[in-house]
Structure formats: structure tokens, C-alpha cells
CSV table of C-alpha atoms in Angstrom, one decimal:
chain,number,residue,atom,x,y,z
A,17,UNK,CA,26.2,-16.8,0.8
A,18,UNK,CA,29.4,-16.3,2.9
A,19,UNK,CA,30.1,-13.1,1.1
A,20,UNK,CA,26.6,-11.8,1.6
A,21,UNK,CA,27.0,-12.4,5.4
A,22,UNK,CA,30.3,-10.5,5.4
A,23,UNK,CA,28.7,-7.6,3.5
A,24,UNK,CA,25.8,-7.6,5.9
A,25,UNK,CA,28.1,-7.5,8.9
A,26,UNK,CA,29.9,-4.5,7.2
A,27,UNK,CA,26.5,-2.9,6.8
A,28,UNK,CA,25.7,-3.2,10.5
A,29,UNK,CA,29.0,-1.6,11.3
A,30,UNK,CA,27.9,1.4,9.1
A,31,UNK,CA,24.3,1.5,10.5
A,32,UNK,CA,25.3,1.5,14.2
A,33,UNK,CA,27.7,4.4,13.9
A,34,UNK,CA,26.2,7.0,16.3
A,35,UNK,CA,25.3,9.7,13.7
A,36,UNK,CA,23.8,7.1,11.3
A,37,UNK,CA,21.8,5.4,14.1
A,38,UNK,CA,20.5,8.8,15.3
A,39,UNK,CA,19.2,9.8,11.8
A,40,UNK,CA,17.7,6.3,11.4
A,41,UNK,CA,15.9,6.7,14.7
A,42,UNK,CA,14.7,10.2,13.7
A,43,UNK,CA,13.4,8.9,10.5
A,44,UNK,CA,11.4,6.0,11.9
A,45,UNK,CA,10.0,8.2,14.8
A,46,UNK,CA,8.9,11.0,12.4
A,47,UNK,CA,7.5,8.5,10.0
A,48,UNK,CA,5.6,6.7,12.7
A,49,UNK,CA,4.1,9.9,14.0
A,50,UNK,CA,3.2,11.3,10.6
A,51,UNK,CA,1.8,7.9,9.5
A,52,UNK,CA,-0.7,8.0,12.5
A,53,UNK,CA,-1.9,11.5,11.7
A,54,UNK,CA,-5.0,11.4,9.4
A,55,UNK,CA,-4.1,13.1,6.1
A,56,UNK,CA,-0.4,12.8,6.5
A,57,UNK,CA,1.9,10.1,5.0
A,58,UNK,CA,5.4,9.3,3.9
A,59,UNK,CA,5.0,11.1,0.6
A,60,UNK,CA,4.3,14.5,2.2
A,61,UNK,CA,6.8,13.9,5.0
A,62,UNK,CA,9.7,13.1,2.6
A,63,UNK,CA,8.7,15.9,0.3
A,64,UNK,CA,8.9,18.4,3.2
A,65,UNK,CA,12.2,17.0,4.6
A,66,UNK,CA,13.9,16.4,1.3
A,67,UNK,CA,15.7,19.8,1.2
A,68,UNK,CA,17.2,18.9,4.6
A,69,UNK,CA,19.3,16.2,2.9
A,70,UNK,CA,21.0,18.7,0.6
A,71,UNK,CA,23.6,19.5,3.3
A,72,UNK,CA,23.9,15.9,4.7
A,73,UNK,CA,26.1,13.0,3.8
A,74,UNK,CA,24.5,10.4,1.5
A,75,UNK,CA,24.4,7.6,4.1
A,76,UNK,CA,22.6,9.3,7.0
A,77,UNK,CA,20.4,11.2,4.6
A,78,UNK,CA,19.1,8.1,2.9
A,79,UNK,CA,18.8,6.2,6.2
A,80,UNK,CA,16.5,9.0,7.5
A,81,UNK,CA,14.3,9.1,4.4
A,82,UNK,CA,14.0,5.3,4.2
A,83,UNK,CA,13.1,5.3,7.9
A,84,UNK,CA,10.4,7.8,7.3
A,85,UNK,CA,9.1,5.6,4.5
A,86,UNK,CA,8.6,2.3,6.4
A,87,UNK,CA,7.9,4.1,9.7
A,88,UNK,CA,4.9,5.8,8.1
A,89,UNK,CA,3.8,2.3,6.8
A,90,UNK,CA,3.6,1.2,10.5
A,91,UNK,CA,1.8,4.4,11.6
A,92,UNK,CA,-0.5,4.4,8.6
A,93,UNK,CA,-2.0,1.0,9.7
A,94,UNK,CA,-2.8,2.5,13.1
A,95,UNK,CA,-4.9,5.3,11.5
A,96,UNK,CA,-6.5,2.9,9.1
A,97,UNK,CA,-7.6,0.4,11.8
A,98,UNK,CA,-8.7,2.9,14.5
A,99,UNK,CA,-10.1,5.8,12.4
A,100,UNK,CA,-10.7,4.3,8.9
A,101,UNK,CA,-8.2,6.9,7.6
A,102,UNK,CA,-5.5,5.6,5.2
A,103,UNK,CA,-2.7,8.1,5.3
A,104,UNK,CA,-0.8,5.9,2.9
A,105,UNK,CA,-2.8,4.4,-0.1
A,106,UNK,CA,-1.9,0.7,0.6
A,107,UNK,CA,-3.7,1.0,3.9
A,108,UNK,CA,-7.0,1.6,2.1
A,109,UNK,CA,-7.2,-2.2,2.0
A,110,UNK,CA,-6.5,-2.5,5.7
A,111,UNK,CA,-9.5,-0.2,6.4
A,112,UNK,CA,-11.8,-2.8,4.8
A,113,UNK,CA,-11.5,-5.2,7.7
A,114,UNK,CA,-9.4,-3.4,10.3
A,115,UNK,CA,-12.0,-0.7,11.0
A,116,UNK,CA,-14.9,-3.2,11.3
A,117,UNK,CA,-12.7,-5.0,13.9
A,118,UNK,CA,-12.3,-1.8,15.8
A,119,UNK,CA,-16.1,-1.3,15.8
A,120,UNK,CA,-16.4,-4.8,17.2
A,121,UNK,CA,-14.1,-4.0,20.0
A,122,UNK,CA,-11.2,-5.9,18.5
A,123,UNK,CA,-9.0,-3.0,17.4
A,124,UNK,CA,-6.2,-4.0,19.8
A,125,UNK,CA,-6.0,-7.5,18.2
A,126,UNK,CA,-6.0,-6.0,14.7
A,127,UNK,CA,-3.1,-3.7,15.8
A,128,UNK,CA,-1.2,-6.6,17.4
A,129,UNK,CA,-1.6,-8.8,14.3
A,130,UNK,CA,-0.5,-5.8,12.1
A,131,UNK,CA,2.7,-5.4,14.1
A,132,UNK,CA,3.5,-9.1,14.0
A,133,UNK,CA,2.7,-9.3,10.3
A,134,UNK,CA,4.7,-6.2,9.5
A,135,UNK,CA,7.8,-7.2,11.4
A,136,UNK,CA,7.7,-10.8,10.0
A,137,UNK,CA,7.2,-9.6,6.4
A,138,UNK,CA,9.8,-6.8,6.6
A,139,UNK,CA,12.4,-9.3,8.0
A,140,UNK,CA,11.6,-11.7,5.2
A,141,UNK,CA,12.0,-8.9,2.6
A,142,UNK,CA,15.3,-7.8,4.1
A,143,UNK,CA,16.6,-11.4,4.0
A,144,UNK,CA,15.6,-11.6,0.3
A,145,UNK,CA,17.5,-8.4,-0.4
A,146,UNK,CA,20.6,-9.8,1.3
A,147,UNK,CA,20.7,-13.3,-0.4
A,148,UNK,CA,18.6,-13.0,-3.6
A,149,UNK,CA,18.9,-9.5,-4.9
A,150,UNK,CA,21.0,-10.5,-8.0
A,151,UNK,CA,18.6,-13.3,-8.9
A,152,UNK,CA,15.6,-11.0,-8.4
A,153,UNK,CA,17.1,-8.3,-10.6
A,154,UNK,CA,17.5,-10.9,-13.4
A,155,UNK,CA,13.9,-12.1,-12.9
A,156,UNK,CA,12.7,-8.5,-13.1
A,157,UNK,CA,14.5,-8.0,-16.4
A,158,UNK,CA,12.6,-10.9,-17.9
A,159,UNK,CA,9.3,-9.0,-17.5
A,160,UNK,CA,8.6,-7.0,-20.7
A,161,UNK,CA,5.6,-4.8,-21.5
A,162,UNK,CA,3.4,-7.7,-22.4
A,163,UNK,CA,4.0,-9.5,-19.1
A,164,UNK,CA,3.5,-6.3,-17.0
A,165,UNK,CA,0.2,-5.6,-18.8
A,166,UNK,CA,-1.1,-9.1,-18.2
A,167,UNK,CA,-0.3,-8.8,-14.5
A,168,UNK,CA,-2.0,-5.5,-14.3
A,169,UNK,CA,-5.1,-6.8,-16.2
A,170,UNK,CA,-5.3,-9.7,-13.7
A,171,UNK,CA,-5.2,-7.3,-10.8
A,172,UNK,CA,-8.0,-5.2,-12.4
A,173,UNK,CA,-10.2,-8.3,-13.1
A,174,UNK,CA,-9.6,-9.8,-9.7
A,175,UNK,CA,-10.1,-6.6,-7.8
A,176,UNK,CA,-13.3,-5.8,-9.7
A,177,UNK,CA,-15.0,-9.3,-9.6
A,178,UNK,CA,-13.9,-10.1,-6.1
A,179,UNK,CA,-14.9,-6.8,-4.5
A,180,UNK,CA,-17.4,-6.8,-1.6
A,181,UNK,CA,-20.9,-7.2,-2.8
A,182,UNK,CA,-22.1,-7.6,-6.4
A,183,UNK,CA,-19.3,-8.4,-8.9
A,184,UNK,CA,-21.1,-6.2,-11.4
A,185,UNK,CA,-20.9,-3.2,-9.0
A,186,UNK,CA,-17.3,-4.0,-8.4
A,187,UNK,CA,-16.5,-4.0,-12.2
A,188,UNK,CA,-18.5,-0.7,-12.5
A,189,UNK,CA,-16.3,0.9,-9.7
A,190,UNK,CA,-13.2,-0.4,-11.4
A,191,UNK,CA,-14.2,1.3,-14.6
A,192,UNK,CA,-14.8,4.5,-12.6
A,193,UNK,CA,-11.3,4.2,-11.3
A,194,UNK,CA,-9.9,3.7,-14.8
A,195,UNK,CA,-11.7,6.8,-16.0
A,196,UNK,CA,-10.3,8.8,-13.0
A,197,UNK,CA,-6.8,7.4,-13.8
A,198,UNK,CA,-7.1,8.5,-17.4
A,199,UNK,CA,-7.3,12.2,-16.5
A,200,UNK,CA,-4.1,14.1,-17.2
A,201,UNK,CA,-1.3,14.1,-19.8
A,202,UNK,CA,-0.9,11.1,-22.0
A,203,UNK,CA,2.5,9.5,-21.5
A,204,UNK,CA,3.0,8.5,-25.1
A,205,UNK,CA,1.6,11.5,-27.0
A,206,UNK,CA,1.8,14.3,-24.5
A,207,UNK,CA,-1.8,15.3,-25.1
A,208,UNK,CA,-3.8,16.5,-22.1
A,209,UNK,CA,-7.1,14.6,-21.9
A,210,UNK,CA,-10.2,14.8,-19.8
A,211,UNK,CA,-9.0,17.9,-18.0
A,212,UNK,CA,-12.2,19.9,-18.9
A,213,UNK,CA,-10.0,23.0,-19.4
A,214,UNK,CA,-8.6,22.9,-15.8
A,215,UNK,CA,-4.8,23.2,-16.0
A,216,UNK,CA,-4.5,21.6,-12.5
A,217,UNK,CA,-5.7,18.3,-13.9
A,218,UNK,CA,-3.0,18.2,-16.5
A,219,UNK,CA,-0.7,16.3,-14.1
A,220,UNK,CA,-3.3,13.6,-13.1
A,221,UNK,CA,-5.6,13.5,-10.1
A,222,UNK,CA,-3.6,13.3,-6.9
A,223,UNK,CA,-3.4,9.8,-5.4
A,224,UNK,CA,-3.4,11.0,-1.8
A,225,UNK,CA,-6.4,13.2,-2.5
A,226,UNK,CA,-8.3,10.3,-4.0
A,227,UNK,CA,-7.5,7.9,-1.2
A,228,UNK,CA,-8.3,10.3,1.6
A,229,UNK,CA,-11.5,11.5,0.0
A,230,UNK,CA,-12.9,8.0,-0.7
A,231,UNK,CA,-11.8,6.4,2.6
A,232,UNK,CA,-11.6,9.3,5.0
A,233,UNK,CA,-13.9,12.1,4.2
A,234,UNK,CA,-16.7,9.8,2.9
A,235,UNK,CA,-16.9,8.0,6.2
A,236,UNK,CA,-16.9,11.3,8.2
A,237,UNK,CA,-19.7,12.7,5.9
A,238,UNK,CA,-21.8,9.6,6.5
A,239,UNK,CA,-21.2,9.8,10.3
A,240,UNK,CA,-21.4,13.6,10.7
A,241,UNK,CA,-24.6,13.3,12.9
A,242,UNK,CA,-23.0,10.9,15.3
A,243,UNK,CA,-22.3,12.5,18.7
A,244,UNK,CA,-19.6,10.1,19.8
A,245,UNK,CA,-16.9,8.2,18.0
A,246,UNK,CA,-17.4,4.4,17.7
A,247,UNK,CA,-15.5,2.6,20.4
A,248,UNK,CA,-15.7,5.5,22.9
A,249,UNK,CA,-17.1,3.3,25.6
A,250,UNK,CA,-14.8,0.4,24.8
A,251,UNK,CA,-12.0,-0.4,27.3
A,252,UNK,CA,-8.9,-1.2,25.4
A,253,UNK,CA,-5.7,-2.0,27.2
A,254,UNK,CA,-2.2,-2.8,26.3
A,255,UNK,CA,-2.7,-6.6,26.8
A,256,UNK,CA,-5.6,-6.4,24.3
A,257,UNK,CA,-2.9,-6.2,21.6
A,258,UNK,CA,-1.7,-9.7,22.4
A,259,UNK,CA,-3.6,-12.0,20.0
A,260,UNK,CA,-4.6,-15.5,21.3
A,261,UNK,CA,-2.9,-18.6,19.9
A,262,UNK,CA,-6.1,-19.3,17.9
A,263,UNK,CA,-5.9,-15.9,16.3
A,264,UNK,CA,-2.2,-16.3,15.6
A,265,UNK,CA,-2.9,-19.7,14.0
A,266,UNK,CA,-5.6,-18.1,11.9
A,267,UNK,CA,-3.5,-15.2,10.8
A,268,UNK,CA,-0.2,-16.9,10.1
A,269,UNK,CA,-1.0,-18.6,6.7
A,270,UNK,CA,-2.4,-15.3,5.3
A,271,UNK,CA,0.6,-13.5,6.7
A,272,UNK,CA,2.9,-15.9,4.9
A,273,UNK,CA,1.0,-15.7,1.6
A,274,UNK,CA,1.0,-11.9,1.8
A,275,UNK,CA,4.7,-11.9,2.5
A,276,UNK,CA,5.3,-14.0,-0.6
A,277,UNK,CA,3.1,-11.9,-2.8
A,278,UNK,CA,4.9,-8.7,-1.6
A,279,UNK,CA,8.3,-10.3,-2.2
A,280,UNK,CA,7.4,-11.4,-5.8
A,281,UNK,CA,5.9,-8.0,-6.7
A,282,UNK,CA,8.8,-6.2,-5.0
A,283,UNK,CA,11.2,-7.6,-7.6
A,284,UNK,CA,9.0,-6.3,-10.5
A,285,UNK,CA,9.9,-2.7,-11.5
A,286,UNK,CA,7.0,-0.2,-11.8
A,287,UNK,CA,4.6,-1.8,-9.2
A,288,UNK,CA,4.0,-0.2,-5.9
A,289,UNK,CA,2.8,-1.5,-2.5
A,290,UNK,CA,-0.8,-0.4,-3.3
A,291,UNK,CA,-1.1,-2.9,-6.1
A,292,UNK,CA,0.5,-5.6,-3.9
A,293,UNK,CA,-1.8,-5.2,-1.0
A,294,UNK,CA,-4.9,-5.3,-3.2
A,295,UNK,CA,-3.8,-8.5,-4.8
A,296,UNK,CA,-2.9,-10.1,-1.5
A,297,UNK,CA,-6.4,-9.2,-0.1
A,298,UNK,CA,-8.1,-10.4,-3.3
A,299,UNK,CA,-6.2,-13.7,-3.0
A,300,UNK,CA,-7.2,-14.3,0.6
A,301,UNK,CA,-10.8,-13.5,-0.2
A,302,UNK,CA,-10.8,-15.9,-3.2
A,303,UNK,CA,-9.3,-18.9,-1.4
A,304,UNK,CA,-11.3,-18.4,1.8
A,305,UNK,CA,-14.0,-20.9,2.7
A,306,UNK,CA,-16.2,-18.0,4.0
A,307,UNK,CA,-15.5,-15.0,1.8
A,308,UNK,CA,-18.6,-13.2,3.1
A,309,UNK,CA,-16.6,-12.4,6.3
A,310,UNK,CA,-14.3,-10.1,4.4
A,311,UNK,CA,-15.3,-6.5,4.8
A,312,UNK,CA,-16.9,-7.3,8.1
A,313,UNK,CA,-13.8,-7.8,10.3
A,314,UNK,CA,-11.9,-10.8,9.0
A,315,UNK,CA,-8.5,-11.1,10.6
A,316,UNK,CA,-7.0,-12.5,7.3
A,317,UNK,CA,-8.1,-9.2,5.6
A,318,UNK,CA,-5.7,-7.3,7.9
A,319,UNK,CA,-2.7,-9.8,8.1
A,320,UNK,CA,-2.3,-10.5,4.4
A,321,UNK,CA,-2.3,-6.9,2.9
A,322,UNK,CA,-0.1,-5.6,5.7
A,323,UNK,CA,2.4,-8.4,5.3
A,324,UNK,CA,2.3,-7.9,1.5
A,325,UNK,CA,2.9,-4.1,1.7
A,326,UNK,CA,5.7,-4.4,4.2
A,327,UNK,CA,7.6,-7.1,2.3
A,328,UNK,CA,7.1,-5.2,-0.9
A,329,UNK,CA,8.4,-2.0,0.8
A,330,UNK,CA,11.7,-3.6,1.6
A,331,UNK,CA,12.2,-5.6,-1.6
A,332,UNK,CA,11.1,-2.5,-3.6
A,333,UNK,CA,14.5,-1.0,-3.0
A,334,UNK,CA,16.0,-3.6,-5.4
A,335,UNK,CA,14.5,-2.3,-8.7
A,336,UNK,CA,14.8,1.3,-7.4
A,337,UNK,CA,18.5,1.2,-6.5
A,338,UNK,CA,19.7,-1.4,-9.0
A,339,UNK,CA,17.6,-0.5,-12.0
A,340,UNK,CA,16.6,3.1,-11.4
A,341,UNK,CA,12.9,2.1,-11.7
A,342,UNK,CA,10.8,3.4,-8.8
A,343,UNK,CA,7.7,1.4,-7.7
A,344,UNK,CA,5.6,4.4,-6.6
A,345,UNK,CA,5.8,8.1,-5.9
A,346,UNK,CA,7.6,7.7,-2.6
A,347,UNK,CA,10.3,5.5,-4.3
A,348,UNK,CA,10.6,8.2,-7.0
A,349,UNK,CA,11.3,10.7,-4.3
A,350,UNK,CA,13.9,8.4,-2.8
A,351,UNK,CA,15.4,8.0,-6.2
A,352,UNK,CA,15.6,11.8,-6.5
A,353,UNK,CA,17.4,11.9,-3.1
A,354,UNK,CA,20.0,9.5,-4.5
A,355,UNK,CA,20.6,11.7,-7.5
A,356,UNK,CA,20.7,14.8,-5.4
A,357,UNK,CA,23.7,13.2,-3.6
A,358,UNK,CA,25.3,12.6,-7.0
A,359,UNK,CA,24.7,8.8,-6.9
A,360,UNK,CA,23.5,7.1,-10.0
A,361,UNK,CA,21.2,4.1,-9.5
A,362,UNK,CA,22.2,0.9,-11.3
A,363,UNK,CA,23.9,-2.4,-10.8
A,364,UNK,CA,27.2,-0.6,-10.1
A,365,UNK,CA,25.8,1.1,-7.0
A,366,UNK,CA,26.3,-2.1,-4.8
A,367,UNK,CA,30.0,-2.0,-5.5
A,368,UNK,CA,30.7,1.7,-5.9
A,369,UNK,CA,28.6,2.7,-2.8
A,370,UNK,CA,28.8,-0.4,-0.6
A,371,UNK,CA,28.6,1.7,2.5
A,372,UNK,CA,25.2,3.1,1.4
A,373,UNK,CA,23.7,-0.1,0.1
A,374,UNK,CA,24.7,-2.5,2.9
A,375,UNK,CA,24.3,0.2,5.6
A,376,UNK,CA,20.7,0.8,4.3
A,377,UNK,CA,19.9,-3.0,4.4
A,378,UNK,CA,21.2,-3.2,8.0
A,379,UNK,CA,19.3,-0.1,9.0
A,380,UNK,CA,16.1,-1.8,7.8
A,381,UNK,CA,16.4,-4.4,10.6
A,382,UNK,CA,17.4,-1.9,13.2
A,383,UNK,CA,14.6,0.5,12.1
A,384,UNK,CA,12.0,-2.3,12.3
A,385,UNK,CA,13.1,-3.3,15.8
A,386,UNK,CA,13.0,0.4,16.8
A,387,UNK,CA,9.4,0.6,15.5
A,388,UNK,CA,8.3,-2.4,17.5
A,389,UNK,CA,9.9,-0.9,20.6
A,390,UNK,CA,8.3,2.5,20.0
A,391,UNK,CA,4.8,1.2,19.2
A,392,UNK,CA,4.4,-1.1,22.2
A,393,UNK,CA,4.6,1.7,24.8
A,394,UNK,CA,2.9,4.3,22.6
A,395,UNK,CA,-0.1,2.0,21.6
A,396,UNK,CA,-2.0,3.3,24.6
A,397,UNK,CA,-1.8,6.8,23.2
A,398,UNK,CA,-3.1,5.6,19.8
A,399,UNK,CA,-6.0,3.7,21.5
A,400,UNK,CA,-7.0,6.8,23.5
A,401,UNK,CA,-7.8,8.5,20.1
A,402,UNK,CA,-10.9,6.3,20.2
A,403,UNK,CA,-12.1,8.1,23.3
A,404,UNK,CA,-11.9,11.6,21.8
A,405,UNK,CA,-15.5,12.9,21.3
A,406,UNK,CA,-16.6,12.8,17.7
A,407,UNK,CA,-17.4,16.6,17.7
A,408,UNK,CA,-13.7,17.1,18.3
A,409,UNK,CA,-12.4,14.3,16.2
A,410,UNK,CA,-14.3,15.4,13.1
A,411,UNK,CA,-12.8,18.9,12.7
A,412,UNK,CA,-9.3,17.7,13.7
A,413,UNK,CA,-9.2,14.9,11.2
A,414,UNK,CA,-10.6,17.2,8.5
A,415,UNK,CA,-7.9,19.8,9.4
A,416,UNK,CA,-5.1,17.2,9.2
A,417,UNK,CA,-6.4,15.8,5.9
A,418,UNK,CA,-6.5,19.3,4.4
A,419,UNK,CA,-3.0,20.1,5.7
A,420,UNK,CA,-1.6,16.8,4.5
A,421,UNK,CA,-3.0,17.1,1.0
A,422,UNK,CA,-2.0,20.7,0.7
A,423,UNK,CA,1.5,20.1,1.9
A,424,UNK,CA,2.1,17.5,-0.8
A,425,UNK,CA,2.0,19.9,-3.8
A,426,UNK,CA,1.0,23.2,-2.1
A,427,UNK,CA,-2.2,23.1,-4.0
A,428,UNK,CA,-5.6,24.2,-2.7
A,429,UNK,CA,-7.1,22.6,-5.8
A,430,UNK,CA,-6.1,19.2,-4.5
A,431,UNK,CA,-7.9,20.0,-1.2
A,432,UNK,CA,-11.0,20.6,-3.4
A,433,UNK,CA,-10.4,17.2,-5.0
A,434,UNK,CA,-10.5,15.5,-1.5
A,435,UNK,CA,-13.9,17.2,-0.9
A,436,UNK,CA,-15.3,16.1,-4.3
A,437,UNK,CA,-14.2,12.5,-3.9
A,438,UNK,CA,-15.4,12.5,-0.3
A,439,UNK,CA,-18.9,13.5,-1.4
A,440,UNK,CA,-18.8,11.0,-4.3
A,441,UNK,CA,-17.6,8.2,-1.9
A,442,UNK,CA,-20.4,8.9,0.6
A,443,UNK,CA,-23.0,8.6,-2.2
A,444,UNK,CA,-21.4,5.4,-3.5
A,445,UNK,CA,-21.3,3.9,0.1
A,446,UNK,CA,-25.0,4.8,0.5
A,447,UNK,CA,-25.8,2.9,-2.7
A,448,UNK,CA,-23.8,-0.1,-1.4
A,449,UNK,CA,-21.0,0.2,-4.0
A,450,UNK,CA,-17.5,-0.9,-2.9
A,451,UNK,CA,-14.9,1.9,-3.0
A,452,UNK,CA,-11.7,-0.1,-3.1
A,453,UNK,CA,-12.0,-1.0,-6.9
A,454,UNK,CA,-12.0,2.8,-7.7
A,455,UNK,CA,-8.5,3.1,-6.2
A,456,UNK,CA,-7.4,-0.1,-7.8
A,457,UNK,CA,-8.5,1.1,-11.3
A,458,UNK,CA,-6.8,4.5,-10.7
A,459,UNK,CA,-3.5,2.8,-9.7
A,460,UNK,CA,-3.4,0.0,-12.3
A,461,UNK,CA,-5.1,1.7,-15.2
A,462,UNK,CA,-2.3,4.1,-16.4
A,463,UNK,CA,0.3,1.4,-15.9
A,464,UNK,CA,-1.7,-1.2,-17.8
A,465,UNK,CA,-2.4,1.3,-20.6
A,466,UNK,CA,1.2,2.4,-21.0
A,467,UNK,CA,2.5,-1.2,-21.2
A,468,UNK,CA,-0.4,-2.3,-23.5
A,469,UNK,CA,0.5,0.4,-26.0
A,470,UNK,CA,4.2,-0.3,-25.6
A,471,UNK,CA,3.7,-4.0,-26.2
A,472,UNK,CA,1.7,-3.3,-29.3
A,473,UNK,CA,4.3,-0.8,-30.6
A,474,UNK,CA,7.0,-3.4,-30.2
A,475,UNK,CA,4.9,-6.1,-31.9
A,476,UNK,CA,3.6,-3.7,-34.6
A,477,UNK,CA,0.0,-4.0,-33.5
A,478,UNK,CA,-0.1,-7.8,-33.1
A,479,UNK,CA,-2.4,-8.7,-30.2
A,480,UNK,CA,-1.0,-12.2,-30.2
A,481,UNK,CA,2.1,-10.8,-28.3
A,482,UNK,CA,0.1,-11.2,-25.1
A,483,UNK,CA,-0.4,-15.0,-25.7
A,484,UNK,CA,3.0,-15.9,-27.2
A,485,UNK,CA,5.3,-15.6,-24.1
A,486,UNK,CA,4.7,-18.1,-21.3
A,487,UNK,CA,4.5,-15.6,-18.4
A,488,UNK,CA,2.0,-13.3,-20.2
A,489,UNK,CA,0.0,-16.3,-21.4
A,490,UNK,CA,-0.3,-17.7,-17.9
A,491,UNK,CA,-1.7,-14.4,-16.5
A,492,UNK,CA,-4.1,-13.9,-19.4
A,493,UNK,CA,-5.5,-17.4,-18.9
A,494,UNK,CA,-6.0,-16.6,-15.2
A,495,UNK,CA,-7.9,-13.5,-16.2
A,496,UNK,CA,-10.2,-15.5,-18.5
A,497,UNK,CA,-10.7,-18.2,-15.9
A,498,UNK,CA,-11.8,-15.5,-13.3
A,499,UNK,CA,-14.3,-14.0,-15.7
A,500,UNK,CA,-15.7,-17.4,-16.6
A,501,UNK,CA,-16.0,-18.4,-13.0
A,502,UNK,CA,-17.9,-15.3,-12.1
A,503,UNK,CA,-20.3,-15.9,-15.0
A,504,UNK,CA,-20.8,-19.4,-13.8
A,505,UNK,CA,-21.4,-18.2,-10.2
A,506,UNK,CA,-23.9,-15.6,-11.5
A,507,UNK,CA,-25.8,-18.2,-13.6
A,508,UNK,CA,-25.9,-20.6,-10.7
A,509,UNK,CA,-27.2,-18.0,-8.3
A,510,UNK,CA,-29.9,-16.9,-10.8
A,511,UNK,CA,-31.0,-20.6,-11.2
A,512,UNK,CA,-31.0,-21.0,-7.4
A,513,UNK,CA,-33.2,-17.9,-6.9
A,514,UNK,CA,-35.6,-19.1,-9.7
A,515,UNK,CA,-35.9,-22.5,-8.1
A,516,UNK,CA,-36.6,-20.9,-4.7
A,517,UNK,CA,-39.2,-18.7,-6.2
A,518,UNK,CA,-40.9,-21.6,-8.0
A,519,UNK,CA,-41.0,-23.9,-4.9
A,520,UNK,CA,-44.1,-23.6,-2.8
């Protein structure tokens, strides 16, 4: 512990050097601004600015890119809560309760809780990185293909059965997400499947296009005849961001549980913040005494996923830098930035490039403090977005969505994907189908399939491999328990309706 504190102090010495501090500030500022813009996110921002790092030293380059990453996470929550536009896929979960809170005139409280949850979770994640990174790396190495598949299966089952509305509809939407995720080149065989002769689909359907289509364009299409934006008449002030003691007491337990979920999943290679936020949300909905509040403005539905995604974002650097296994597309870009600088990820990185590793950890704390300082005076600007007439908001948001999606891969085809998923999402919403399980199936499906096939390959086709190891067995039993519980709930509800119908 003493050595960790010494190393952290060394890291602060690196992070507060003027040029490093400047690039860290630039990163969090750019990330925050881009995260707020509908259609933009850390993925497109880092993609655009990655060539800039070619001529920079490794430490300031990586501090800037990392600042963009978690800065966009802060900004993305603002867009999700105020406009129902998740510029970063994990914030699709925040939309479910954050946007209803805005429509109820509680958008300031949602933003205040988000800032508190984000800072708390990020600080906890950074502390874990400092004191427990060697232990977490060892724990991550204990997860083989069977364990990872069982976790992904649990996420799919939980997300489908615990979605808003009918569990059967939730499962149906999860299957739709699995089918969407199956499009593209098969990882194991290299065969292109379900592309319908379109070469643009050989590299999967774009995640950003899917999220923005389902959660951004769909809502705009359903509201296209509205003359004013919801909340235009609402007076929201800076002090509206300060939650009451009762609201803090209500939000703290979900915040703590979300932080722990994000920390656990952060140590697991191959999982991103999207999966983590979905699982944290599903957990809160399952243990809640009034789950019907979720999707209608539940404070817990904002605090838990935001805390989970931010703690995951910080801890996610452990498998990325120490194992070379990125958790999502953004981490893959950051991994590429390391390799561009001639730095090989691995356990030796901590000792061979101590200035980069410990300077990065120290910059996380500095960057998160900068984000809080930036967001407090700027929150009035974000709240004024609510007072922009809808006739102006609609084309501006659609423009930023199109620009953001196009800038990711310079592909007009992906802009068309956004439109297709937006129309499909509007139809599903009109039929009262939950959209979140689609994104969940898309994210988890390919990862579950890859590890399922890998586990069977290692076990020579023996399905018992998923029940032989303790960790995998525990998650498989949880999956079975969830399915059985939902069946019991359905039977109980059917019996209750029959008795109500039979009674005079």
C-alpha cells in the first residue's frame, strides 16, 4: 500500500506538469462538449483526433484521448437526460428514466444526481486501479470462455425478462437484437452472413447508428408534429440541480451498487460499459419494491447505470493496458493509440512506462474534478437547450446525428442505417415494445456466441463445460432461476386474471 501511494504521488507530479495538464484539460473539455451534442460521442471524437497524436509525446497524447473518453461520458448523460439522445451507447439506459424525469420537470435533479454518481463512481474506480489492479488482473485471468458466456447469457436473460412491459415482448426484442448482431463476418470462420449482398454489412451494423436510430431518431419521428419541445415552459435554474437530502438518500444505495457492478465488470476483459449499465439497471429494477416506476422517471434508474458506466470506464483501463484486451470500440482505439506510440500493452507496461501509467491514473482524478468544475457553470447552457423551439431542435439534432454517424467511418450507408433503425424504433414504440433489449442483444450476442463456440471447441463439444466450473455454474443457475421466476409470475398473473373474471 505504501508503494502504491508513492507511485500515485509520482503520477500526480507527471499529471500536473503544465503541458500535460493543458492536454488533459483540452481532452475533458472537448469530450464534454462533444458528448452533449446529439449524434456525437467519444468514438467519433477520438477517431478524428487520433492523427493529432502521431507527433505528440506518449504521455500528453494518451492523457488527452483518455480525457475525451470520460469527458464524453459526462456530456453524453446530459444529452440523454435532456433530449433523449444517447451520444454514447451506455447512455441508452439513462434515457429510460432520465428523459421522463425531464418531462416531469425534474431534469435538473437528474443531472445533479448524475454528476454526483459519476464523480463518486469514478473516484472509487480510480482507487481500485491504484490499490487492487494486480489482484483484479489475476481475477480477470480466471475467467475463461465458459465463464464469460455464462455472464453474457445472464445479461441477455435478465435484460429480456426484466424489460419494461411484457417479459415476452422483452425476449422478442432481445432476439431481434441478437439477429441484428449476427450480421457481418463470422469471427471464427470468416464467412459473411446475413449481409443480403451488401458489402457495407460485412463489417457488422454500426453500434452508434443502431443506438442513435433507436433512441434518437425514433423519438423525433414520433414527436414530429409537436410544435414545442417538452419542457419549454419549465423554469429550470442552477439550484434545481441540487437534490434534496431525501433524493440523495434514495439515490445513494443504487449509486453504490452500480459502482460495485461497474468495478467487477471493469476487471473482466472483453466487456464494455454498455453491458455494465444494462446489468446495473436490471439489478435495480429487480430488487426494487416498486419496479413499475422504472421507465417512468425513477431516480434509481439514473443513478445506478451512470455510476456503473463511470466506474467501469476507469477500471476498464486495467485489462486494456495490462492484458491488451479492450472492453469496447473506444478502448480499442486507445489501445491503437498506445501501439502508435510504440508502447506494447501488457503487465510490463506498469514498470517500463511508469510515467504513462501513473500519470494517467492521477489525471483521472484531476480530469474528473475539472469536469465537475466545468459542468456546474455550464449547466445553465445545457438547460437552455430545452427552451429551443422544436421546429429548430428537430433539424439541428438530425443534422448532428447525421454528421456524427458519418464522421465515425465516413460512410453514408451508416447514415441510412440510422434512418432505418429510427423508423423501426418508432414502429416498435407505437406497438409498446421496449427498445433497450435490442441494443442489449446486439452488444452481448456476438460476444456470447464467440465464447460459446470457443468453450465448445476447448471441451470438444461437451456442453457440460458450462456446469463444471464453479463461476460458470453459478451464473447458469441464476439464468435458470430468472426464467423459472418469470414463468411463475406469468402463471400467477394468469390465475389472478381468471379469478377476477370469474368473480361477480
